[in-house]
Coordinates of N, CA and C in Angstrom, one line a residue:
M1 N 66.8 25.3 77.5 CA 65.8 24.2 77.4 C 65.4 24.0 75.9
P2 N 66.0 23.0 75.2 CA 65.7 22.8 73.8 C 64.4 22.0 73.7
C3 N 63.7 22.4 72.6 CA 62.4 21.7 72.4 C 62.0 21.9 70.9
Y4 N 61.1 21.2 70.5 CA 60.5 21.3 69.1 C 59.1 20.9 69.1
N5 N 58.2 21.9 68.7 CA 56.8 21.6 68.6 C 56.2 20.9 69.9
E6 N 56.4 21.6 71.0 CA 56.0 21.1 72.3 C 55.0 22.0 72.9
E7 N 54.0 22.5 72.1 CA 53.0 23.4 72.7 C 52.2 22.8 73.8
V8 N 52.0 21.5 73.7 CA 51.2 20.8 74.7 C 51.9 20.7 76.1
T9 N 53.2 20.6 76.1 CA 53.9 20.3 77.3 C 54.8 21.4 77.8
I10 N 55.2 22.4 76.9 CA 56.2 23.3 77.3 C 55.8 24.2 78.5
G11 N 54.5 24.6 78.5 CA 54.0 25.4 79.6 C 54.2 24.8 81.0
K12 N 53.9 23.6 81.1 CA 54.1 22.9 82.4 C 55.5 22.7 82.8
V13 N 56.4 22.4 81.7 CA 57.8 22.2 82.0 C 58.4 23.5 82.5
V14 N 58.1 24.6 81.9 CA 58.6 25.9 82.3 C 58.2 26.2 83.7
R15 N 56.9 26.0 84.0 CA 56.4 26.3 85.3 C 57.1 25.4 86.4
D16 N 57.3 24.2 86.0 CA 58.0 23.3 87.0 C 59.4 23.7 87.2
F17 N 60.1 24.1 86.2 CA 61.5 24.6 86.3 C 61.5 25.9 87.2
R18 N 60.5 26.8 86.9 CA 60.5 28.0 87.7 C 60.2 27.8 89.2
A19 N 59.3 26.8 89.4 CA 59.0 26.4 90.8 C 60.2 25.8 91.5
A20 N 61.0 25.0 90.8 CA 62.2 24.4 91.4 C 63.3 25.3 91.5
L21 N 63.4 26.2 90.5 CA 64.6 27.2 90.5 C 64.0 28.6 90.3
P22 N 63.5 29.2 91.4 CA 62.8 30.5 91.3 C 63.7 31.6 90.9
D23 N 65.0 31.5 91.2 CA 65.9 32.6 90.9 C 66.6 32.4 89.6
A24 N 66.4 31.3 88.9 CA 67.1 31.0 87.6 C 66.4 31.7 86.4
A25 N 67.3 32.1 85.5 CA 66.8 32.6 84.2 C 66.5 31.4 83.2
I26 N 65.3 31.3 82.8 CA 65.0 30.1 82.0 C 64.9 30.5 80.5
Y27 N 65.7 29.8 79.7 CA 65.7 30.1 78.2 C 65.1 28.9 77.5
V28 N 64.2 29.1 76.6 CA 63.6 28.1 75.8 C 64.0 28.2 74.4
Y29 N 64.7 27.2 73.8 CA 65.1 27.2 72.4 C 64.1 26.3 71.6
D30 N 63.2 27.0 70.9 CA 62.1 26.2 70.2 C 62.5 25.6 68.9
N31 N 63.8 25.8 68.4 CA 64.3 25.2 67.2 C 63.3 25.5 66.0
N32 N 62.8 26.7 66.0 CA 62.0 27.1 64.9 C 60.7 26.3 64.8
S33 N 60.1 26.0 65.9 CA 58.9 25.2 66.0 C 57.8 25.8 65.1
T34 N 57.0 24.9 64.6 CA 55.9 25.4 63.7 C 54.6 25.6 64.4
D35 N 54.6 25.2 65.7 CA 53.3 25.4 66.5 C 53.5 26.6 67.4
R36 N 52.7 26.6 68.5 CA 52.7 27.7 69.5 C 53.7 27.5 70.6
T37 N 54.7 26.8 70.4 CA 55.7 26.5 71.5 C 56.3 27.8 72.0
A38 N 56.7 28.7 71.2 CA 57.4 30.0 71.6 C 56.4 30.8 72.4
E39 N 55.2 30.9 71.9 CA 54.2 31.8 72.5 C 53.8 31.3 73.9
I40 N 53.6 30.0 74.0 CA 53.3 29.4 75.3 C 54.5 29.5 76.3
A41 N 55.7 29.3 75.8 CA 56.9 29.4 76.6 C 57.0 30.8 77.2
A42 N 56.6 31.8 76.5 CA 56.8 33.2 76.9 C 55.7 33.6 77.9
A43 N 54.7 32.8 78.0 CA 53.6 33.2 78.9 C 54.0 33.4 80.4
P44 N 54.8 32.5 80.9 CA 55.2 32.7 82.3 C 55.9 34.1 82.6
D45 N 56.6 34.6 81.6 CA 57.2 35.9 81.7 C 56.2 37.0 81.8
I46 N 55.1 36.9 81.0 CA 54.1 38.0 81.0 C 53.3 37.9 82.3
V47 N 53.1 36.7 82.8 CA 52.4 36.5 84.1 C 53.3 37.0 85.2
A48 N 54.6 36.8 85.1 CA 55.5 37.2 86.2 C 55.4 38.7 86.4
K49 N 55.2 39.5 85.4 CA 55.0 40.9 85.5 C 53.8 41.3 86.2
V50 N 52.7 40.5 86.0 CA 51.5 40.8 86.8 C 51.8 40.5 88.3
L51 N 52.5 39.5 88.6 CA 52.8 39.1 90.0 C 53.7 40.2 90.6
E52 N 54.4 40.9 89.8 CA 55.3 42.0 90.3 C 54.4 43.2 90.7
G53 N 53.2 43.3 90.3 CA 52.3 44.4 90.7 C 51.7 45.2 89.5
Y54 N 51.9 44.8 88.3 CA 51.3 45.5 87.2 C 49.9 45.0 87.0
D55 N 49.0 45.9 86.6 CA 47.6 45.5 86.4 C 47.3 44.9 85.1
M56 N 48.0 45.4 84.1 CA 47.8 44.8 82.7 C 49.2 44.8 82.0
V57 N 49.5 43.6 81.6 CA 50.8 43.4 80.8 C 50.4 43.2 79.4
I58 N 51.0 44.0 78.5 CA 50.7 43.9 77.1 C 51.8 43.3 76.3
G59 N 51.5 42.4 75.4 CA 52.4 41.8 74.5 C 52.6 42.7 73.3
D60 N 53.7 43.5 73.3 CA 53.9 44.5 72.3 C 54.5 43.9 71.0
R61 N 53.7 43.9 69.9 CA 54.1 43.4 68.6 C 54.9 44.5 67.8
L62 N 54.4 45.7 68.0 CA 54.9 46.8 67.1 C 56.3 47.2 67.3
S63 N 56.9 46.8 68.5 CA 58.3 47.2 68.7 C 59.3 46.1 68.2
S64 N 58.7 45.0 67.6 CA 59.6 44.0 67.1 C 59.4 43.8 65.6
T65 N 58.6 42.8 65.2 CA 58.6 42.5 63.8 C 57.3 42.7 63.1
Y66 N 56.4 43.4 63.7 CA 55.0 43.6 63.2 C 55.0 44.2 61.8
F67 N 55.6 45.4 61.7 CA 55.5 46.1 60.5 C 56.3 45.5 59.3
Q68 N 57.3 44.6 59.7 CA 58.0 43.8 58.6 C 57.2 42.6 58.2
E69 N 56.5 42.0 59.1 CA 55.8 40.8 58.8 C 54.4 41.0 58.3
N70 N 53.7 42.0 58.8 CA 52.3 42.3 58.4 C 52.3 42.9 57.0
K71 N 51.7 42.3 56.1 CA 51.6 42.7 54.7 C 50.3 43.5 54.4
R72 N 49.6 43.8 55.4 CA 48.3 44.5 55.2 C 48.4 46.0 55.5
P73 N 48.6 46.8 54.6 CA 48.9 48.3 54.8 C 47.8 48.9 55.6
F74 N 46.5 48.6 55.4 CA 45.4 49.2 56.1 C 45.5 48.9 57.6
H75 N 45.9 47.6 57.9 CA 46.0 47.3 59.3 C 47.1 48.1 60.0
N76 N 48.2 48.3 59.3 CA 49.3 49.1 59.8 C 48.9 50.5 60.0
F77 N 48.2 51.1 59.0 CA 47.7 52.4 59.2 C 46.7 52.6 60.3
G78 N 45.8 51.6 60.5 CA 44.8 51.6 61.6 C 45.5 51.5 62.9
N79 N 46.5 50.7 63.0 CA 47.3 50.6 64.3 C 47.9 51.9 64.7
R80 N 48.5 52.6 63.7 CA 49.1 53.9 64.0 C 48.1 55.0 64.3
L81 N 46.9 54.9 63.6 CA 45.9 55.9 63.9 C 45.3 55.8 65.3
V82 N 45.0 54.5 65.7 CA 44.4 54.3 67.0 C 45.4 54.6 68.1
R83 N 46.6 54.2 67.9 CA 47.7 54.5 68.9 C 47.9 56.0 69.1
G84 N 48.0 56.7 68.0 CA 48.2 58.1 68.0 C 47.1 58.8 68.7
S85 N 45.8 58.4 68.4 CA 44.7 59.1 68.9 C 44.6 58.9 70.4
I86 N 44.7 57.7 70.9 CA 44.6 57.4 72.3 C 45.8 58.0 73.1
N87 N 47.0 57.9 72.6 CA 48.1 58.4 73.3 C 48.0 59.9 73.4
H88 N 47.5 60.6 72.4 CA 47.4 62.0 72.4 C 46.3 62.4 73.4
L89 N 45.1 61.8 73.4 CA 44.0 62.2 74.2 C 44.3 61.9 75.7
F90 N 45.0 60.8 76.0 CA 45.2 60.4 77.4 C 46.6 60.6 77.8
R91 N 47.4 61.3 77.0 CA 48.8 61.7 77.3 C 49.6 60.5 77.8
A92 N 49.5 59.5 77.0 CA 50.1 58.2 77.3 C 51.2 57.9 76.2
H93 N 51.9 56.7 76.4 CA 52.9 56.3 75.5 C 52.8 54.8 75.3
V94 N 51.6 54.3 75.1 CA 51.4 52.9 74.8 C 51.8 52.6 73.4
T95 N 52.6 51.6 73.2 CA 53.0 51.3 71.8 C 52.1 50.4 71.0
D96 N 51.5 49.4 71.6 CA 50.7 48.4 70.9 C 49.3 48.4 71.6
I97 N 48.4 49.1 71.1 CA 47.0 49.1 71.7 C 46.1 48.0 71.2
M98 N 46.4 47.5 70.0 CA 45.4 46.6 69.4 C 45.8 45.1 69.7
T99 N 46.9 44.9 70.4 CA 47.3 43.5 70.6 C 46.3 42.7 71.5
G100 N 46.2 41.4 71.2 CA 45.3 40.6 72.1 C 46.0 39.8 73.1
Y101 N 47.3 39.9 73.1 CA 48.2 39.0 74.0 C 48.4 39.8 75.3
R102 N 47.6 39.6 76.3 CA 47.7 40.3 77.5 C 47.5 39.4 78.8
A103 N 48.0 40.0 79.9 CA 47.8 39.3 81.2 C 47.2 40.4 82.1
F104 N 46.4 40.0 83.1 CA 45.7 40.9 83.9 C 45.8 40.5 85.4
S105 N 45.8 41.6 86.2 CA 45.8 41.4 87.6 C 44.4 41.1 88.1
F106 N 44.3 40.6 89.4 CA 43.0 40.4 90.0 C 42.2 41.7 90.0
T107 N 42.8 42.8 90.4 CA 42.1 44.1 90.4 C 41.6 44.5 89.1
F108 N 42.3 44.3 88.0 CA 41.8 44.7 86.7 C 40.6 43.8 86.3
V109 N 40.7 42.6 86.6 CA 39.6 41.7 86.2 C 38.3 42.0 86.9
K110 N 38.4 42.4 88.2 CA 37.3 42.7 89.0 C 36.7 44.1 88.8
T111 N 37.5 45.0 88.1 CA 37.0 46.3 88.0 C 36.7 46.7 86.5
Y112 N 37.0 45.8 85.6 CA 36.8 46.1 84.2 C 35.5 45.7 83.7
P113 N 34.6 46.6 83.3 CA 33.3 46.2 82.7 C 33.4 45.9 81.2
V114 N 33.2 44.7 80.8 CA 33.3 44.3 79.4 C 32.0 44.8 78.7
L115 N 32.2 45.8 77.9 CA 31.1 46.4 77.1 C 31.1 46.0 75.6
S116 N 32.3 45.7 75.1 CA 32.5 45.5 73.7 C 32.4 44.0 73.5
R117 N 31.9 43.6 72.3 CA 31.8 42.2 71.9 C 32.7 41.7 70.8
G118 N 33.5 42.6 70.3 CA 34.3 42.3 69.1 C 35.7 42.7 69.3
F119 N 36.4 43.0 68.1 CA 37.8 43.3 68.1 C 38.1 44.6 68.8
E120 N 37.1 45.4 69.1 CA 37.4 46.7 69.7 C 37.7 46.5 71.2
V121 N 37.6 45.3 71.8 CA 37.7 45.1 73.2 C 39.1 45.5 73.7
E122 N 40.1 45.3 72.8 CA 41.5 45.7 73.2 C 41.6 47.2 73.5
T123 N 41.0 47.9 72.6 CA 41.0 49.4 72.7 C 40.3 49.8 74.0
E124 N 39.2 49.1 74.3 CA 38.5 49.5 75.5 C 39.3 49.1 76.8
M125 N 40.0 48.0 76.8 CA 40.8 47.6 77.9 C 41.9 48.7 78.1
T126 N 42.5 49.1 77.1 CA 43.6 50.1 77.2 C 43.1 51.4 77.7
I127 N 42.0 51.9 77.2 CA 41.5 53.2 77.7 C 41.0 53.1 79.1
H128 N 40.4 51.9 79.5 CA 40.0 51.7 80.9 C 41.3 51.8 81.8
S129 N 42.4 51.3 81.4 CA 43.6 51.3 82.2 C 44.1 52.7 82.3
L130 N 44.2 53.4 81.2 CA 44.8 54.7 81.2 C 43.9 55.7 82.0
N131 N 42.6 55.6 81.8 CA 41.7 56.5 82.5 C 41.8 56.4 84.0
N132 N 42.0 55.2 84.5 CA 42.0 54.9 85.9 C 43.4 54.7 86.5
N133 N 44.4 55.1 85.8 CA 45.8 55.1 86.3 C 46.2 53.7 86.7
L134 N 45.7 52.7 86.1 CA 46.2 51.4 86.4 C 47.6 51.2 85.8
R135 N 48.4 50.3 86.4 CA 49.8 50.1 86.0 C 49.9 49.2 84.8
L136 N 50.5 49.7 83.8 CA 50.6 49.0 82.5 C 52.1 48.7 82.3
Y137 N 52.3 47.5 81.7 CA 53.7 47.2 81.3 C 53.6 46.6 79.9
E138 N 54.5 47.0 79.0 CA 54.6 46.5 77.7 C 55.8 45.6 77.5
M139 N 55.6 44.4 77.1 CA 56.6 43.4 76.9 C 56.7 43.1 75.4
P140 N 57.8 43.4 74.7 CA 58.0 43.1 73.3 C 57.9 41.6 73.0
I141 N 57.1 41.2 72.0 CA 57.0 39.8 71.6 C 57.2 39.8 70.1
Q142 N 57.6 38.6 69.7 CA 57.8 38.4 68.2 C 56.4 38.2 67.5
Y143 N 56.3 38.8 66.4 CA 55.1 38.7 65.6 C 55.4 38.0 64.2
R144 N 54.7 37.0 63.9 CA 54.8 36.4 62.6 C 53.5 36.5 61.8
D145 N 53.5 36.8 60.6 CA 52.3 36.9 59.8 C 51.7 35.5 59.6
R146 N 50.5 35.5 59.2 CA 49.8 34.2 58.9 C 50.5 33.5 57.8
P147 N 50.7 32.1 57.9 CA 51.2 31.4 56.8 C 50.3 31.4 55.6
E148 N 50.9 31.1 54.5 CA 50.1 31.0 53.3 C 49.0 30.0 53.4
G149 N 47.8 30.4 53.0 CA 46.6 29.5 53.1 C 45.8 29.8 54.3
S150 N 46.3 30.6 55.3 CA 45.6 30.9 56.5 C 44.9 32.2 56.2
V151 N 43.6 32.3 56.6 CA 42.8 33.5 56.4 C 42.5 34.2 57.6
S152 N 42.8 35.6 57.6 CA 42.5 36.4 58.8 C 41.0 36.5 59.0
K153 N 40.6 36.5 60.3 CA 39.1 36.7 60.6 C 38.8 38.2 60.8
L154 N 39.7 39.0 60.6 CA 39.5 40.5 60.8 C 38.8 41.1 59.6
D155 N 37.9 42.0 59.9 CA 37.3 42.8 58.8 C 37.9 44.2 58.9
T156 N 38.8 44.5 58.0 CA 39.5 45.8 58.1 C 38.6 47.0 58.3
V157 N 37.6 47.1 57.4 CA 36.7 48.3 57.4 C 35.8 48.2 58.6
G158 N 35.1 47.0 58.7 CA 34.1 46.9 59.8 C 34.7 47.0 61.2
D159 N 35.8 46.3 61.4 CA 36.4 46.3 62.7 C 37.0 47.7 63.0
G160 N 37.5 48.3 61.9 CA 38.1 49.7 62.1 C 37.0 50.7 62.5
I161 N 35.9 50.6 61.9 CA 34.8 51.5 62.3 C 34.3 51.2 63.7
R162 N 34.3 49.9 64.1 CA 33.9 49.6 65.5 C 34.9 50.2 66.5
V163 N 36.2 50.0 66.2 CA 37.3 50.5 67.0 C 37.2 52.0 67.2
M164 N 37.0 52.8 66.1 CA 36.9 54.2 66.2 C 35.6 54.6 66.9
S165 N 34.5 53.9 66.7 CA 33.3 54.2 67.5 C 33.5 54.0 69.0
T166 N 34.3 53.0 69.3 CA 34.6 52.8 70.7 C 35.4 53.9 71.3
I167 N 36.4 54.3 70.6 CA 37.2 55.5 71.0 C 36.4 56.7 71.2
F168 N 35.5 57.0 70.2 CA 34.6 58.1 70.3 C 33.7 58.0 71.5
R169 N 33.1 56.8 71.8 CA 32.3 56.7 72.9 C 33.0 56.9 74.2
M170 N 34.2 56.3 74.3 CA 34.9 56.4 75.6 C 35.5 57.8 75.8
I171 N 35.8 58.5 74.8 CA 36.2 59.9 75.0 C 35.1 60.7 75.5
R172 N 33.9 60.4 75.0 CA 32.7 61.1 75.5 C 32.4 60.8 76.9
E173 N 32.7 59.6 77.3 CA 32.4 59.2 78.7 C 33.6 59.6 79.7
Y174 N 34.8 59.4 79.2 CA 35.9 59.6 80.1 C 36.5 61.0 80.0
K175 N 36.3 61.7 78.9 CA 36.9 63.0 78.7 C 35.7 64.0 78.3
P176 N 34.7 64.1 79.1 CA 33.5 64.9 78.7 C 33.8 66.4 78.5
L177 N 34.7 67.0 79.2 CA 35.0 68.4 79.0 C 35.6 68.7 77.7
P178 N 36.7 68.0 77.3 CA 37.1 68.3 75.9 C 36.1 67.9 74.8
F179 N 35.3 66.9 75.1 CA 34.4 66.4 74.0 C 33.2 67.5 73.9
F180 N 32.5 67.7 75.0 CA 31.3 68.6 74.9 C 31.8 70.0 74.9
G181 N 32.9 70.3 75.6 CA 33.4 71.7 75.6 C 33.9 72.1 74.2
G182 N 34.6 71.2 73.6 CA 35.1 71.5 72.2 C 33.9 71.7 71.2
L183 N 33.0 70.7 71.3 CA 31.8 70.8 70.5 C 31.0 72.1 70.7
G184 N 30.8 72.5 72.0 CA 30.1 73.7 72.3 C 30.9 74.9 71.9
L185 N 32.2 74.9 71.9 CA 33.0 76.0 71.5 C 32.9 76.2 70.0
I186 N 32.9 75.2 69.2 CA 32.7 75.3 67.8 C 31.4 75.8 67.4
I187 N 30.3 75.3 68.0 CA 29.0 75.8 67.8 C 28.8 77.2 68.2
G188 N 29.4 77.6 69.4 CA 29.3 78.9 69.8 C 30.0 79.9 68.9
I189 N 31.1 79.5 68.4 CA 31.9 80.4 67.5 C 31.1 80.7 66.2
V190 N 30.5 79.6 65.7 CA 29.6 79.7 64.5 C 28.5 80.7 64.8
G191 N 27.9 80.6 65.9 CA 26.8 81.5 66.3 C 27.3 82.9 66.4
I192 N 28.4 83.1 67.0 CA 29.0 84.5 67.2 C 29.3 85.1 65.9
V193 N 29.8 84.3 65.0 CA 30.2 84.8 63.6 C 28.9 85.3 62.9
L194 N 27.8 84.4 63.0 CA 26.6 84.8 62.4 C 26.0 86.0 63.0
C195 N 26.1 86.1 64.4 CA 25.6 87.3 65.0 C 26.4 88.6 64.6
G196 N 27.7 88.3 64.4 CA 28.5 89.5 63.9 C 28.1 90.0 62.6
T197 N 27.7 89.1 61.7 CA 27.3 89.5 60.3 C 26.0 90.3 60.4
V198 N 25.1 89.9 61.3 CA 23.8 90.6 61.4 C 24.1 91.9 62.1
T199 N 24.9 92.0 63.1 CA 25.2 93.2 63.8 C 25.9 94.2 62.9
F200 N 26.8 93.7 62.0 CA 27.5 94.6 61.1 C 26.5 95.2 60.1
E201 N 25.6 94.4 59.7 CA 24.5 94.9 58.8 C 23.7 95.9 59.4
F202 N 23.3 95.7 60.7 CA 22.5 96.7 61.4 C 23.3 98.0 61.6
A203 N 24.5 97.9 62.0 CA 25.3 99.1 62.2 C 25.5 99.9 60.9
K204 N 25.5 99.2 59.8 CA 25.7 99.8 58.5 C 24.4 100.4 57.9
T205 N 23.2 99.7 58.1 CA 22.0 100.1 57.5 C 20.9 100.6 58.5
G206 N 21.1 100.2 59.8 CA 20.1 100.5 60.8 C 18.9 99.6 60.7
V207 N 19.0 98.6 59.9 CA 17.9 97.6 59.7 C 18.4 96.2 59.8
V208 N 17.6 95.4 60.5 CA 17.9 93.9 60.5 C 17.0 93.2 59.5
T209 N 17.6 92.8 58.4 CA 16.8 92.1 57.4 C 16.8 90.6 57.4
H210 N 17.7 90.1 58.3 CA 17.8 88.6 58.3 C 17.5 88.1 59.7
F211 N 16.2 88.3 60.1 CA 15.8 87.8 61.4 C 16.0 86.3 61.6
P212 N 15.7 85.5 60.7 CA 16.0 84.0 60.9 C 17.5 83.7 61.2
T213 N 18.4 84.5 60.5 CA 19.8 84.3 60.8 C 20.1 84.7 62.2
L214 N 19.5 85.8 62.6 CA 19.8 86.3 64.0 C 19.3 85.3 65.0
I215 N 18.0 84.8 64.8 CA 17.5 83.9 65.8 C 18.3 82.6 65.8
G216 N 18.7 82.1 64.6 CA 19.5 80.9 64.6 C 20.8 81.1 65.3
A217 N 21.4 82.3 65.1 CA 22.7 82.6 65.7 C 22.7 82.6 67.2
V218 N 21.6 83.2 67.7 CA 21.4 83.3 69.2 C 21.2 81.9 69.7
M219 N 20.5 81.1 69.0 CA 20.2 79.7 69.5 C 21.5 78.9 69.4
L220 N 22.4 79.1 68.4 CA 23.7 78.4 68.4 C 24.5 78.8 69.6
V221 N 24.6 80.1 69.9 CA 25.4 80.6 71.0 C 24.9 79.9 72.3
I222 N 23.6 79.9 72.5 CA 23.0 79.3 73.7 C 23.3 77.8 73.8
A223 N 23.2 77.2 72.6 CA 23.5 75.7 72.6 C 24.9 75.5 72.9
G224 N 25.8 76.3 72.4 CA 27.2 76.2 72.7 C 27.5 76.3 74.2
L225 N 26.9 77.3 74.8 CA 27.1 77.5 76.2 C 26.6 76.4 77.0
L226 N 25.4 75.8 76.6 CA 24.9 74.7 77.3 C 25.8 73.5 77.2
L227 N 26.3 73.3 76.1 CA 27.3 72.1 75.9 C 28.5 72.3 76.8
I228 N 29.0 73.5 76.8 CA 30.2 73.7 77.7 C 29.9 73.5 79.1
I229 N 28.7 74.0 79.6 CA 28.3 73.8 81.0 C 28.1 72.3 81.2
A230 N 27.5 71.6 80.3 CA 27.3 70.1 80.4 C 28.6 69.4 80.5
G231 N 29.6 69.9 79.7 CA 30.9 69.3 79.8 C 31.6 69.5 81.1
I232 N 31.4 70.7 81.7 CA 32.0 70.9 83.0 C 31.4 70.0 84.1
I233 N 30.1 69.9 84.0 CA 29.4 69.1 85.0 C 29.8 67.6 84.9
L234 N 29.8 67.1 83.7 CA 30.1 65.7 83.4 C 31.6 65.5 83.8
D235 N 32.5 66.5 83.6 CA 33.9 66.3 83.9 C 34.0 66.1 85.4
V236 N 33.3 66.9 86.2 CA 33.3 66.8 87.7 C 32.8 65.4 88.1
M237 N 31.8 64.9 87.4 CA 31.2 63.6 87.7 C 32.2 62.5 87.3
A238 N 32.9 62.7 86.2 CA 33.9 61.7 85.8 C 35.1 61.6 86.8
K239 N 35.5 62.8 87.3 CA 36.6 62.8 88.3 C 36.1 62.1 89.6
N240 N 34.9 62.3 90.0 CA 34.3 61.7 91.2 C 34.3 60.2 91.0
D241 N 33.9 59.8 89.7 CA 33.9 58.3 89.4 C 35.3 57.7 89.5
R242 N 36.3 58.5 89.1 CA 37.7 58.0 89.2 C 38.1 57.9 90.7
K243 N 37.7 58.8 91.5 CA 38.0 58.7 93.0 C 37.3 57.5 93.6
T244 N 36.1 57.3 93.2 CA 35.3 56.1 93.7 C 36.0 54.8 93.2
F245 N 36.5 54.8 92.0 CA 37.2 53.7 91.4 C 38.5 53.4 92.3
V246 N 39.2 54.4 92.6 CA 40.4 54.2 93.4 C 40.1 53.6 94.8
L247 N 39.0 54.1 95.4 CA 38.6 53.6 96.7 C 38.2 52.1 96.6
D248 N 37.4 51.8 95.5 CA 37.0 50.4 95.3 C 38.2 49.5 95.1
T249 N 39.2 49.9 94.3 CA 40.3 49.1 94.1 C 41.1 48.9 95.4
N250 N 41.2 49.9 96.2 CA 41.8 49.7 97.5 C 41.1 48.7 98.4
K251 N 39.8 48.8 98.3 CA 39.0 47.8 99.1 C 39.2 46.4 98.6
I252 N 39.3 46.2 97.2 CA 39.5 44.9 96.6 C 40.9 44.4 97.1
A253 N 41.9 45.3 97.0 CA 43.2 44.8 97.4 C 43.3 44.4 98.9
Y254 N 42.6 45.2 99.7 CA 42.6 44.9 101.2 C 41.9 43.6 101.4
N255 N 40.7 43.4 100.8 CA 40.0 42.1 101.0 C 40.8 40.9 100.5
K256 N 41.5 41.1 99.4 CA 42.3 40.0 98.9 C 43.4 39.6 99.8
R257 N 44.0 40.6 100.5 CA 45.1 40.3 101.4 C 44.6 39.7 102.7
H258 N 43.3 40.0 103.0 CA 42.7 39.4 104.3 C 41.7 38.4 104.0

């Protein structure tokens, strides 16, 4: 299907062809269009994956031309940092977490609580999907950098801080045991080390000369234990929330069919 700068009409034409020839492979040749023809023409493919049963389909820029086209090194570094952090914490293999080109299922839309107001919303969507075992599909898309004279609306530092804050908040909420347990373990170890120094001094001299250190060390150990216990309790609650989420999504799917 040859065309040139047909962003207004190409979407309907592709949909009409797909309706008339549902089993056909449709190829759109945009002849290096300067508008959004290629992006709009690709939309039916990303929607088709949702219709196949995926809850969120992600337009993956990083597997194609992103790092060649994007001339902003801090953006590239930020993408790698966020991707590595989330994939490590949630044991996932998502390639492009920061992309805004996505399609969603009915279930995703009805169960996703929008809490972010800015650029960090993509991160929140991805973590929501990974935490609740929703079906993700990544579809490589072509990325082209902004043309000369076009200014990005992104604030590298400000948006980066908001994204990392979102990750921090969602780890605290979705992974409470590693978060609070790890924090409690660190604090507890510091307290034990301080207790050890006081105990060593007492064993050597028979006198405790650093009572404030001893009291502070005991308080740190207690605080560490409380954080670990809190992490265990919150982890149980988070697992129950995930069970409730699964039941709710099953109800949504059932009601949609009936």
